[in-house]
Coordinates of C-alpha atoms in Angstrom, one line a residue:
M289 CA 21.2 52.9 64.2
I290 CA 19.7 51.5 61.1
L291 CA 21.5 52.4 57.8
L292 CA 20.0 52.6 54.3
V293 CA 22.3 52.7 51.4
G294 CA 21.9 54.0 47.8
I295 CA 24.6 53.5 45.3
N296 CA 23.9 55.6 42.2
A297 CA 25.2 55.2 38.7
K298 CA 26.6 58.7 38.7
Y299 CA 27.2 61.5 41.1
I300 CA 24.6 63.7 39.2
H301 CA 22.0 61.1 40.0
S302 CA 20.0 60.9 43.3
N303 CA 17.9 58.2 45.0
L304 CA 14.3 59.1 45.4
G305 CA 13.4 55.7 46.9
I306 CA 15.6 56.0 50.0
Y307 CA 14.6 59.7 50.4
C308 CA 10.9 58.6 50.5
I309 CA 11.6 55.8 53.0
Q310 CA 13.6 58.3 55.1
A311 CA 10.7 60.7 55.0
Y312 CA 8.1 58.2 55.9
A313 CA 10.1 56.8 58.8
R314 CA 10.8 60.4 60.1
K315 CA 7.0 61.3 59.8
H316 CA 6.1 58.3 61.9
G317 CA 8.5 58.9 64.8
I318 CA 11.9 57.4 63.9
D319 CA 14.6 59.8 65.2
D320 CA 17.6 60.8 63.0
S321 CA 20.0 59.2 65.6
D322 CA 18.2 55.8 64.9
F323 CA 17.9 56.0 61.1
Q324 CA 20.3 57.4 58.5
I325 CA 20.8 57.2 54.7
K326 CA 24.0 57.2 52.9
E327 CA 24.7 57.6 49.1
Y328 CA 27.6 56.5 47.0
T329 CA 28.3 55.8 43.4
I330 CA 29.4 52.7 41.4
N331 CA 32.6 54.6 40.5
Q332 CA 33.8 54.8 44.1
E333 CA 36.2 52.3 45.5
I334 CA 34.6 49.3 47.2
D335 CA 37.1 49.6 50.1
F336 CA 36.0 53.1 50.8
I337 CA 32.2 52.3 50.9
L338 CA 33.0 49.2 53.0
G339 CA 34.9 51.2 55.5
D340 CA 32.5 54.1 55.6
I341 CA 29.6 51.7 56.2
F342 CA 31.5 49.9 59.1
L343 CA 32.3 53.1 60.9
E344 CA 28.6 53.9 61.2
K345 CA 28.2 50.8 63.4
P346 CA 24.7 50.0 62.1
K347 CA 22.3 47.5 63.8
M348 CA 20.9 46.7 60.4
I349 CA 21.8 47.6 56.8
G350 CA 19.4 48.0 53.8
F351 CA 20.4 48.4 50.1
S352 CA 18.5 49.8 47.4
C353 CA 18.9 47.7 44.3
Y354 CA 18.7 48.4 40.7
I355 CA 20.1 46.8 37.4
W356 CA 23.0 49.4 37.4
N357 CA 24.3 48.7 41.0
I358 CA 23.2 45.0 41.8
D359 CA 26.7 43.7 41.1
I360 CA 28.5 46.1 43.4
V361 CA 25.8 45.8 46.1
A362 CA 26.2 42.0 46.0
G363 CA 30.0 42.4 46.3
I364 CA 30.0 45.1 49.2
S365 CA 27.2 43.3 51.1
K366 CA 29.2 40.0 51.0
E367 CA 32.3 41.7 52.5
I368 CA 30.3 43.5 55.1
H369 CA 28.9 40.2 56.3
K370 CA 32.4 38.9 56.8
I371 CA 33.3 41.8 59.1
M372 CA 29.8 42.4 60.7
Q373 CA 28.5 39.0 61.0
D374 CA 25.8 39.8 63.5
V375 CA 24.3 42.7 61.5
P376 CA 21.4 41.6 59.2
I377 CA 21.5 42.8 55.7
W378 CA 18.4 43.5 53.7
L379 CA 17.8 44.3 50.0
G380 CA 14.9 46.2 48.2
G381 CA 14.2 47.9 44.9
P382 CA 13.0 46.8 41.5
E383 CA 16.1 44.6 40.8
V384 CA 15.3 42.2 43.7
S385 CA 11.4 42.4 44.0
Y386 CA 10.8 39.4 41.9
D387 CA 11.9 35.7 42.5
C388 CA 13.0 36.9 46.0
D389 CA 13.5 33.3 47.3
M390 CA 15.8 32.7 44.4
Q391 CA 17.7 35.9 45.2
L392 CA 18.1 34.7 48.8
K393 CA 19.6 31.4 47.7
K394 CA 21.9 33.3 45.3
Y395 CA 23.1 35.6 48.1
P396 CA 23.2 33.5 51.3
W397 CA 24.6 36.3 53.4
I398 CA 21.4 38.3 52.9
K399 CA 18.8 38.1 55.7
G400 CA 15.7 39.2 53.7
I401 CA 14.3 41.2 50.8
I402 CA 11.6 43.8 50.7
S403 CA 9.3 43.1 47.7
G404 CA 7.5 46.2 46.1
E405 CA 7.1 49.5 47.7
G406 CA 9.4 50.0 50.6
E407 CA 8.0 52.9 52.7
V408 CA 5.9 50.9 55.2
S409 CA 7.8 47.8 55.2
F410 CA 11.2 49.3 55.8
Y411 CA 9.5 51.5 58.6
E412 CA 8.2 48.3 60.4
L413 CA 11.7 46.7 59.9
I414 CA 13.3 49.7 61.7
N415 CA 11.0 49.1 64.6
H416 CA 11.7 45.5 64.6
Y417 CA 15.4 46.0 64.8
L418 CA 15.5 49.0 67.2
A419 CA 13.3 47.2 69.8
E420 CA 15.0 46.1 72.9
T421 CA 15.4 42.3 73.2
V422 CA 14.8 40.5 76.5
G423 CA 15.8 36.9 76.1
N424 CA 14.5 36.2 72.7
I425 CA 11.5 38.5 72.9
K426 CA 11.1 41.9 71.5
V427 CA 10.0 44.4 74.1
G428 CA 7.9 47.5 73.4
L429 CA 4.6 48.7 72.1
N430 CA 3.5 47.6 68.6
I431 CA 6.9 45.9 67.9
P432 CA 6.4 43.7 64.8
G433 CA 7.9 40.4 64.4
L434 CA 9.3 39.5 61.0
S435 CA 6.3 37.3 60.5
D436 CA 3.9 40.3 60.9
I437 CA 5.6 42.4 58.3
K438 CA 3.9 42.2 54.9
G439 CA 5.8 42.5 51.7
I440 CA 9.0 40.8 52.8
V441 CA 10.9 37.5 52.1
Y442 CA 13.4 36.5 54.6
R443 CA 15.6 33.8 56.0
E444 CA 14.7 32.3 59.3
D445 CA 17.6 31.3 61.4
A446 CA 19.0 27.8 60.8
V447 CA 17.1 25.2 62.8
A448 CA 18.5 22.0 64.2
S449 CA 18.9 20.7 60.6
G450 CA 21.2 23.5 59.8
V451 CA 19.0 24.5 56.7
D452 CA 17.7 28.0 56.5
N453 CA 14.0 28.3 56.0
I454 CA 12.9 31.0 53.6
V455 CA 9.7 32.6 54.5
T456 CA 7.5 34.6 52.0
N457 CA 5.0 36.8 53.8
P458 CA 1.8 38.1 52.1
P459 CA 2.3 41.0 49.7
R460 CA 1.7 44.5 50.9
E461 CA -1.2 46.5 49.6
N462 CA -0.2 49.5 47.4
M463 CA -0.3 52.6 49.5
S464 CA -1.9 55.9 48.7
M465 CA 0.3 58.4 47.0
D466 CA -0.8 61.2 49.5
D467 CA 0.6 58.9 52.3
I468 CA 4.1 59.4 51.1
P469 CA 5.8 62.5 52.6
F470 CA 7.5 64.9 50.4
P471 CA 11.1 63.9 51.0
Y472 CA 13.0 67.2 50.0
T473 CA 12.2 69.5 53.0
K474 CA 13.9 70.0 56.3
D475 CA 10.9 68.6 58.0
A476 CA 11.6 65.3 56.3
G477 CA 15.3 65.4 57.5
F478 CA 16.6 66.6 54.1
D479 CA 19.0 69.3 53.1
I480 CA 18.2 70.3 49.5
D481 CA 21.6 72.0 49.3
T482 CA 23.2 68.4 49.1
L483 CA 21.6 68.0 45.7
K484 CA 23.2 71.1 44.1
N485 CA 24.4 70.1 40.7
R486 CA 22.4 66.9 40.8
I487 CA 19.2 65.7 39.1
I488 CA 16.3 65.7 41.5
Y489 CA 13.7 63.0 40.9
Y490 CA 10.0 63.5 41.7
E491 CA 7.0 61.3 41.2
T492 CA 3.2 62.3 41.2
S493 CA 1.9 58.7 40.2
R494 CA 2.9 55.1 40.4
G495 CA 1.8 52.3 38.1
C496 CA 1.2 52.4 34.4
P497 CA -2.0 51.6 32.4
Y498 CA -0.1 50.0 29.6
G499 CA 1.4 46.6 29.2
C500 CA 4.7 47.1 27.3
S501 CA 6.3 43.7 27.6
Y502 CA 9.9 44.9 28.2
C503 CA 9.0 47.2 31.2
L504 CA 8.5 46.4 34.8
S505 CA 5.9 49.2 35.1
S506 CA 3.5 47.0 33.2
V507 CA 3.1 44.7 36.1
D508 CA 1.2 47.3 38.1
K509 CA -1.6 48.5 35.7
K510 CA -3.5 50.5 38.4
V511 CA -2.3 54.0 38.4
R512 CA -2.3 55.8 41.6
F513 CA -2.0 59.8 41.5
R514 CA -0.9 62.2 44.2
S515 CA -3.5 64.9 44.9
M516 CA -2.9 68.2 43.2
A517 CA -3.0 70.2 46.5
L518 CA 0.1 68.4 47.5
V519 CA 1.7 68.4 44.0
E520 CA 1.4 72.3 43.7
N521 CA 3.0 72.9 47.1
E522 CA 5.9 70.6 46.1
L523 CA 6.3 72.2 42.6
Q524 CA 6.4 75.5 44.4
F525 CA 9.2 74.3 46.7
F526 CA 11.3 73.3 43.6
L527 CA 10.5 76.7 42.0
D528 CA 11.3 78.7 45.2
M529 CA 14.6 76.9 45.5
K530 CA 15.4 77.4 41.8
V531 CA 16.2 73.7 41.3
P532 CA 17.9 73.5 37.9
Q533 CA 16.1 70.2 36.9
V534 CA 13.3 68.2 38.1
K535 CA 12.8 64.8 36.5
F536 CA 9.4 63.3 36.9
V537 CA 9.7 59.5 37.2
D538 CA 6.0 58.9 36.4
R539 CA 6.1 56.1 34.0
T540 CA 3.5 57.5 31.5
F541 CA 3.1 61.0 32.7
N542 CA 0.3 62.0 30.3
C543 CA -2.0 59.0 30.8
N544 CA -4.5 61.2 32.7
H545 CA -5.4 64.5 30.9
E546 CA -6.7 66.4 33.9
H547 CA -3.6 65.5 36.0
T548 CA -1.3 66.4 33.0
M549 CA -2.9 69.9 32.4
A550 CA -3.1 70.7 36.0
I551 CA 0.7 70.3 36.5
W552 CA 1.6 72.0 33.2
K553 CA -0.6 75.0 34.0
Y554 CA 0.9 75.3 37.4
I555 CA 4.5 75.2 36.2
Y556 CA 3.8 77.7 33.3
E557 CA 2.0 80.2 35.6
H558 CA 4.7 80.0 38.1
D559 CA 7.8 79.7 35.9
N560 CA 10.8 81.1 37.7
G561 CA 12.9 81.3 34.5
V562 CA 15.3 78.7 35.7
T563 CA 13.8 75.3 36.5
N564 CA 13.4 72.7 33.8
F565 CA 10.9 69.8 34.1
H566 CA 11.5 66.5 32.4
F567 CA 8.5 64.3 31.5
E568 CA 8.2 60.8 30.0
L569 CA 5.4 60.9 27.6
S570 CA 3.3 58.8 25.2
A571 CA 3.1 61.1 22.2
D572 CA 0.2 59.5 20.6
L573 CA -1.7 60.3 23.9
L574 CA -1.2 63.9 23.6
T575 CA -4.4 65.9 22.9
D576 CA -4.7 68.9 20.8
E577 CA -5.3 71.0 23.9
E578 CA -2.1 69.8 25.5
I579 CA -0.1 70.5 22.3
E580 CA -1.5 74.0 21.9
Y581 CA -1.0 74.8 25.6
V582 CA 2.7 73.8 25.7
K583 CA 3.4 76.0 22.7
N584 CA 3.4 79.0 25.2
F585 CA 6.2 77.6 27.3
R586 CA 9.5 79.4 27.8
P587 CA 12.2 77.5 25.8
G588 CA 13.8 75.2 28.2
L589 CA 10.9 75.0 30.7
V590 CA 10.1 71.3 30.0
Q591 CA 11.5 68.5 28.0
F592 CA 9.7 65.5 26.8
E593 CA 11.1 61.9 26.6
I594 CA 9.1 59.8 24.1
G595 CA 9.5 56.0 23.7
V596 CA 9.0 55.2 20.0
Q597 CA 10.9 51.8 20.3
T598 CA 10.3 50.7 16.9
A599 CA 8.5 51.4 13.5
N600 CA 7.8 47.6 12.9
S601 CA 4.1 47.0 13.3
E602 CA 4.6 43.2 13.9
T603 CA 7.1 44.1 16.7
L604 CA 4.7 46.6 18.3
K605 CA 2.1 44.0 18.6
A606 CA 4.5 41.5 20.1
I607 CA 5.6 43.9 22.8
H608 CA 1.9 45.0 23.5
R609 CA 2.1 48.5 22.2
N610 CA -0.3 49.9 19.7
P611 CA 0.6 53.4 18.9
D612 CA -0.5 55.0 15.6
L613 CA 3.0 56.0 14.2
T614 CA 1.3 58.4 11.7
V615 CA -0.4 60.2 14.6
L616 CA 2.8 60.0 16.6
K617 CA 4.8 61.6 13.9
Q618 CA 2.4 64.4 13.5
K619 CA 2.3 65.2 17.2
V620 CA 6.0 65.1 17.5
A621 CA 6.2 67.5 14.4
K622 CA 3.6 69.8 16.0
I623 CA 5.6 70.1 19.3
R624 CA 8.9 70.7 17.3
K625 CA 7.4 73.4 15.1
Q626 CA 7.5 75.9 18.0
R627 CA 11.2 74.9 18.9
N628 CA 10.7 75.6 22.5
I629 CA 10.6 72.0 23.9
H630 CA 13.5 69.5 23.8
Q631 CA 12.2 66.2 22.5
H632 CA 14.1 62.9 23.2
L633 CA 12.9 59.9 21.3
D634 CA 13.9 56.2 22.2
L635 CA 14.4 53.1 20.2
I636 CA 15.2 49.6 21.5
V637 CA 17.5 47.0 19.8
G638 CA 16.8 43.4 20.2
L639 CA 12.9 43.3 20.1
P640 CA 10.9 40.4 18.7
Y641 CA 10.6 40.3 14.8
E642 CA 13.0 43.4 14.4
D643 CA 16.0 42.3 12.3
Y644 CA 18.9 44.5 11.1
D645 CA 17.1 45.9 8.2
S646 CA 13.9 46.5 10.2
F647 CA 15.9 48.4 12.8
K648 CA 17.6 50.4 10.1
N649 CA 14.2 51.4 8.8
S650 CA 13.0 52.2 12.4
Y651 CA 16.1 54.4 12.9
N652 CA 15.6 56.3 9.7
V653 CA 11.8 56.8 10.6
V654 CA 12.6 58.4 13.9
Y655 CA 15.6 60.4 12.6
E656 CA 13.3 62.0 10.2
M657 CA 11.1 63.2 13.1
K658 CA 14.1 65.5 13.9
P659 CA 14.3 64.9 17.7
D660 CA 16.8 66.7 19.8
Q661 CA 18.1 63.4 20.9
L662 CA 17.6 59.9 19.5
Q663 CA 18.4 57.5 22.2
L664 CA 19.4 53.8 21.1
G665 CA 18.8 51.4 23.9
F666 CA 19.5 47.6 24.0
L667 CA 16.8 45.3 25.2
K668 CA 17.1 44.5 28.8
V669 CA 15.3 41.4 29.9
L670 CA 14.2 42.4 33.4
K671 CA 13.1 39.8 35.9
G672 CA 9.3 40.2 36.4
S673 CA 8.5 41.8 33.1
P674 CA 6.4 40.1 30.5
I675 CA 9.2 39.7 28.0
Y676 CA 11.2 37.8 30.8
Y677 CA 8.5 35.0 30.8
D678 CA 8.5 35.2 27.0
R679 CA 12.2 35.1 26.5
E680 CA 12.3 31.4 25.2
K681 CA 9.2 31.9 22.9
F682 CA 11.0 34.9 21.3
A683 CA 14.5 33.1 21.4
I684 CA 16.0 36.0 23.2
V685 CA 19.5 35.3 24.6
Y686 CA 20.8 37.8 27.0
Q687 CA 23.6 38.3 29.6
D688 CA 23.2 36.7 33.0
R689 CA 24.7 39.7 34.7
A690 CA 22.9 43.0 35.2
P691 CA 21.7 44.9 33.2
Y692 CA 20.7 41.7 31.4
E693 CA 21.1 43.2 27.9
V694 CA 20.3 41.2 24.8
L695 CA 23.1 39.2 23.1
F696 CA 21.2 37.9 20.2
T697 CA 17.7 36.7 19.0
D698 CA 16.3 34.8 16.1
W699 CA 16.3 38.1 14.3
V700 CA 19.5 39.9 15.2
S701 CA 22.9 38.2 15.5
Y702 CA 25.5 39.1 18.0
M703 CA 27.5 40.7 15.1
D704 CA 24.5 42.8 14.3
V705 CA 24.3 43.8 18.0
L706 CA 27.9 44.9 17.7
K707 CA 27.4 46.9 14.6
L708 CA 24.4 48.6 16.1
K709 CA 26.7 49.5 19.2
R710 CA 28.7 51.5 16.8
V711 CA 25.6 53.3 15.6
E712 CA 24.7 54.0 19.1
D713 CA 28.2 55.5 19.8
M714 CA 28.2 57.6 16.7
T715 CA 24.6 58.8 17.3
E716 CA 25.7 59.9 20.8
R717 CA 28.8 61.6 19.5
Y718 CA 27.6 63.4 16.4
Y719 CA 23.7 63.8 16.9
N720 CA 22.9 63.8 20.5
S721 CA 25.9 66.1 21.4
M722 CA 24.1 68.7 19.4
Q723 CA 27.5 70.1 18.3
F724 CA 27.0 69.6 14.5
E725 CA 24.0 71.5 13.7
A726 CA 25.2 72.8 10.2
S727 CA 27.8 70.1 9.3
L728 CA 25.9 67.0 10.0
P729 CA 22.9 67.5 7.7
Y730 CA 25.2 68.5 4.9
I731 CA 27.4 65.2 5.3
I732 CA 24.4 63.0 5.6
S733 CA 23.2 64.3 2.2
F734 CA 26.2 62.4 0.8
F735 CA 24.6 59.0 2.0
D736 CA 21.5 57.1 1.1
T737 CA 20.1 57.3 4.6
P738 CA 21.1 58.8 8.0
F739 CA 21.6 55.3 9.2
D740 CA 24.2 54.7 6.6
F741 CA 26.2 57.6 7.7
F742 CA 26.3 56.6 11.3
M743 CA 27.1 52.9 10.5
Q744 CA 29.9 53.8 8.1
I745 CA 31.5 56.4 10.4
G746 CA 31.4 53.9 13.2
N747 CA 33.2 51.3 10.9
F748 CA 35.7 54.1 10.1
Y749 CA 36.4 54.7 13.9
K750 CA 36.9 50.8 14.1
K751 CA 39.2 50.8 11.2
M752 CA 41.3 53.7 12.2
G753 CA 41.7 52.5 15.8
Y754 CA 39.7 55.5 17.3
E755 CA 37.0 53.1 18.8
G756 CA 37.0 52.8 22.6
I757 CA 39.4 55.8 23.0
H758 CA 38.2 59.2 24.5
Q759 CA 38.2 62.1 22.1
S760 CA 38.0 65.7 22.7
R761 CA 35.3 67.9 21.1
L762 CA 37.8 69.1 18.6
Q763 CA 39.1 65.8 17.8
N764 CA 35.4 64.8 16.9
Y765 CA 35.4 67.5 14.4
E766 CA 38.8 66.5 13.0
I767 CA 37.9 62.9 12.7
L768 CA 34.5 63.8 11.0
L769 CA 36.4 65.8 8.4
E770 CA 38.8 63.0 7.9
F771 CA 36.1 60.5 7.5
V772 CA 34.3 62.6 4.7
L773 CA 37.5 63.4 2.8
D774 CA 38.4 59.6 2.9
I775 CA 35.0 57.9 2.2
C776 CA 33.1 60.5 0.2
K777 CA 35.9 62.3 -1.6
P778 CA 33.9 65.5 -2.3
D779 CA 35.0 67.8 -4.9
K780 CA 36.7 71.0 -4.1
R781 CA 33.7 73.0 -3.9
K782 CA 31.9 70.7 -1.5
E783 CA 35.1 70.5 0.6
E784 CA 35.1 74.1 1.1
V785 CA 31.5 74.2 2.1
L786 CA 32.0 71.5 4.5
R787 CA 35.1 73.2 6.1
Q788 CA 33.1 76.4 6.7
L789 CA 30.1 74.5 8.2
I790 CA 32.5 72.8 10.5
I791 CA 34.0 76.1 11.6
Y792 CA 30.5 77.4 12.2
D793 CA 29.8 74.4 14.5
I794 CA 32.9 74.9 16.4
Y795 CA 32.3 78.4 17.2
A796 CA 28.7 77.8 18.0
R797 CA 30.0 76.0 21.0
E798 CA 33.5 77.2 21.7
N799 CA 34.9 80.6 22.1
L800 CA 38.3 79.8 20.4
K801 CA 40.7 82.7 19.7
N802 CA 43.0 80.3 17.5
R803 CA 41.2 78.5 14.7
P804 CA 42.0 74.8 14.6
I805 CA 44.8 74.1 12.1
F806 CA 42.9 71.0 10.8
V807 CA 40.1 73.0 9.4
G808 CA 42.3 74.7 6.9
Y809 CA 40.0 77.6 5.9
E810 CA 40.9 81.2 6.0
S811 CA 38.5 84.2 5.8
E812 CA 39.7 86.8 8.1
I813 CA 37.9 90.1 8.8
P814 CA 40.4 93.1 8.7
K815 CA 41.3 94.1 12.2
D816 CA 40.2 97.7 11.9
E817 CA 36.7 96.5 10.9
V818 CA 36.7 94.3 14.0
R819 CA 37.7 97.0 16.1
T820 CA 35.2 99.5 14.6
F821 CA 32.4 97.0 15.1
Y822 CA 33.1 96.2 18.7
K823 CA 33.6 100.1 19.5
K824 CA 30.2 100.8 18.2
E825 CA 28.7 97.7 20.0
E826 CA 30.1 99.1 23.2
S827 CA 28.1 102.1 22.9
E828 CA 25.0 100.9 21.2
H829 CA 24.5 97.3 22.3
K830 CA 22.6 96.6 19.2
Y831 CA 23.3 92.8 19.3
L832 CA 25.0 91.9 22.7
K833 CA 22.6 92.2 25.5
G834 CA 23.6 91.9 29.1
Y835 CA 27.2 93.1 28.5
D836 CA 26.7 96.6 30.2
G837 CA 29.9 97.8 31.8
N838 CA 32.2 96.0 29.4
D839 CA 34.6 97.9 27.1
W840 CA 35.1 96.9 23.5
K841 CA 38.1 94.8 24.1
Q842 CA 36.2 92.8 26.8
L843 CA 33.3 92.4 24.3
H844 CA 35.8 91.2 21.7
R845 CA 37.3 88.6 24.2
M846 CA 33.9 87.3 25.4
T847 CA 32.4 86.9 22.0
H848 CA 33.6 85.9 18.4
L849 CA 33.1 87.6 15.0
E850 CA 33.6 85.4 11.9
Q851 CA 33.3 85.8 8.3
F852 CA 32.0 83.0 5.8
D853 CA 31.9 82.8 2.1
I854 CA 28.5 81.3 2.2
D855 CA 25.3 82.3 4.1
I856 CA 25.0 79.6 6.7
Q857 CA 22.0 80.9 8.4
D858 CA 20.1 80.7 5.1
Y859 CA 21.3 77.2 4.6
L860 CA 20.1 76.2 7.9
K861 CA 16.6 77.5 7.1
T862 CA 16.3 76.4 3.5
G863 CA 19.0 73.6 3.1
I864 CA 20.3 75.5 0.1
I865 CA 24.0 76.7 -0.1
N866 CA 24.0 80.3 -1.0
D867 CA 27.3 81.8 -2.3
K868 CA 26.9 85.0 -0.4
K869 CA 29.5 86.3 2.2
S870 CA 28.1 86.6 5.7
R871 CA 29.5 87.8 9.0
L872 CA 28.2 86.1 12.1
L873 CA 28.6 87.2 15.7
F874 CA 28.7 84.4 18.4
D875 CA 27.4 85.5 21.8
Y876 CA 28.4 82.9 24.4
K877 CA 26.7 84.6 27.3
N878 CA 23.2 84.2 25.9
R879 CA 23.0 80.5 24.9
N880 CA 20.0 78.6 23.5
P881 CA 18.5 76.6 26.3
L882 CA 17.6 73.6 24.0
D883 CA 21.0 72.9 22.5
H884 CA 23.3 75.2 24.6
Q885 CA 24.7 76.8 21.4
A886 CA 25.6 80.5 21.4
S887 CA 23.2 83.0 20.2
I888 CA 24.3 83.9 16.7
Y889 CA 23.5 87.2 14.9
K890 CA 24.1 88.1 11.3
I891 CA 26.0 91.3 11.1
A892 CA 25.8 93.8 8.2
F893 CA 29.1 94.6 6.4
S894 CA 30.4 97.9 7.1
H895 CA 30.7 100.4 4.1

């Protein structure tokens, strides 16, 4: 039996690569008894993975290799070789597809490497290892020898000199996307139920027409597309199965207008009200037709991930990107206006010509675009990418171990990198969590720029010993309040406003029946008025939809009614604090699909 192993970063992730290899092998006659896949995570104990693989008694083992798992793959494969010395071990995937001969020298227990696409090469390897051997000759029809398999680099057995000979076969031609079987059906040997509560990855194209120097996709500039007849059937499968999220791994999904529109029209016209589709886009490529079309989408039907990377024009030129930032801003704003699509914008620390002050400007430029998430990444010098070959030219010093992250450059010091790590952490905690909708803009108004706020609160975490320690959601609010009172020293009026905004943010997410003590704000609604409201709501359901059959006490427990001394909803629309009492009803059953906050309704005061 041949075993193909995927080791994922998290349980919620899945490995599309090994699924496609399994589907291709099954389509071409390889029986399930002869070929299996196994998935683990990097968080599982090595001893468990080692033992589990051993008990399968494989004839050959393949590992799918990425920057997030190469260290654990190297460690496990080395131990496997000790206990199963006669079992050949092969590697494949983007992390080992370049400098394959160097990889084999680094890992002397590895038999060989599949370079590039693996479906056909691994299928031929399966045939090679499953064939019966008489003497030293493979017996059977169309049994390939290793020398006949394109796209592999392997170690020939030691000859008389005792020195292994590393052989590099000719590369394999890129395959047609239509020749890759859809991997998620029973016919492909897959049980979709095994992916419940996990992200499902899907691809309709390979390659990228752009040459971004930090990206491996820039190596393959010829884009191949899957035919829409196949794509539509596969999208319908996801819709019929009511898969929660399908993440397209197409590198620049919208590089072809007709392909983009065909897919968007299909998912819109067949929307099941449940499934979300994630796309990586180049925003400056979006056409007016595309932007107008997505305005019709159900909130939560799609989400966009857009790589901005930097606002520094010299940096953009150096990394072979040429977006018009003015156009990009305009298109992001047009998408945001409808508030039906989650937008995720990316920045990269450590790019050429981007120093600390330049990155601060890039951060503030992107922050003002008001993305739903602002992702800070740190440059990874990937083997085979253009920037890998330019690393000395740009004086980029990076870690030798995966994920090969930047340490410093001529423009940012290691101290700068550490500071920006704090900004990343605080951005994740206070912006990307989407749990501080009301309080965060108010607090940021106390600072010169958004970047200054995230930098200073990161320094506060360091100073107070909070850094590196897990905090609960409520502790994040408490520390935020502590920070503002200590650093900004607001007057009594601003402090009262801040406490109310924090209460609002807490109840927008949490159905707490006991208000946190640290907030220190009291504005109770008389119990008889609360009772009157819920009894009326029990019969009328003016605000609470989908609660039929619940009595007023149950409605009270399942929702929350809160009074404020300011009109917070007006503030969220205008940015102006209005001293007008307001009552808000927080409905936790009906949440916003973009930020997962409760639906919130303004309630008229009873007379």
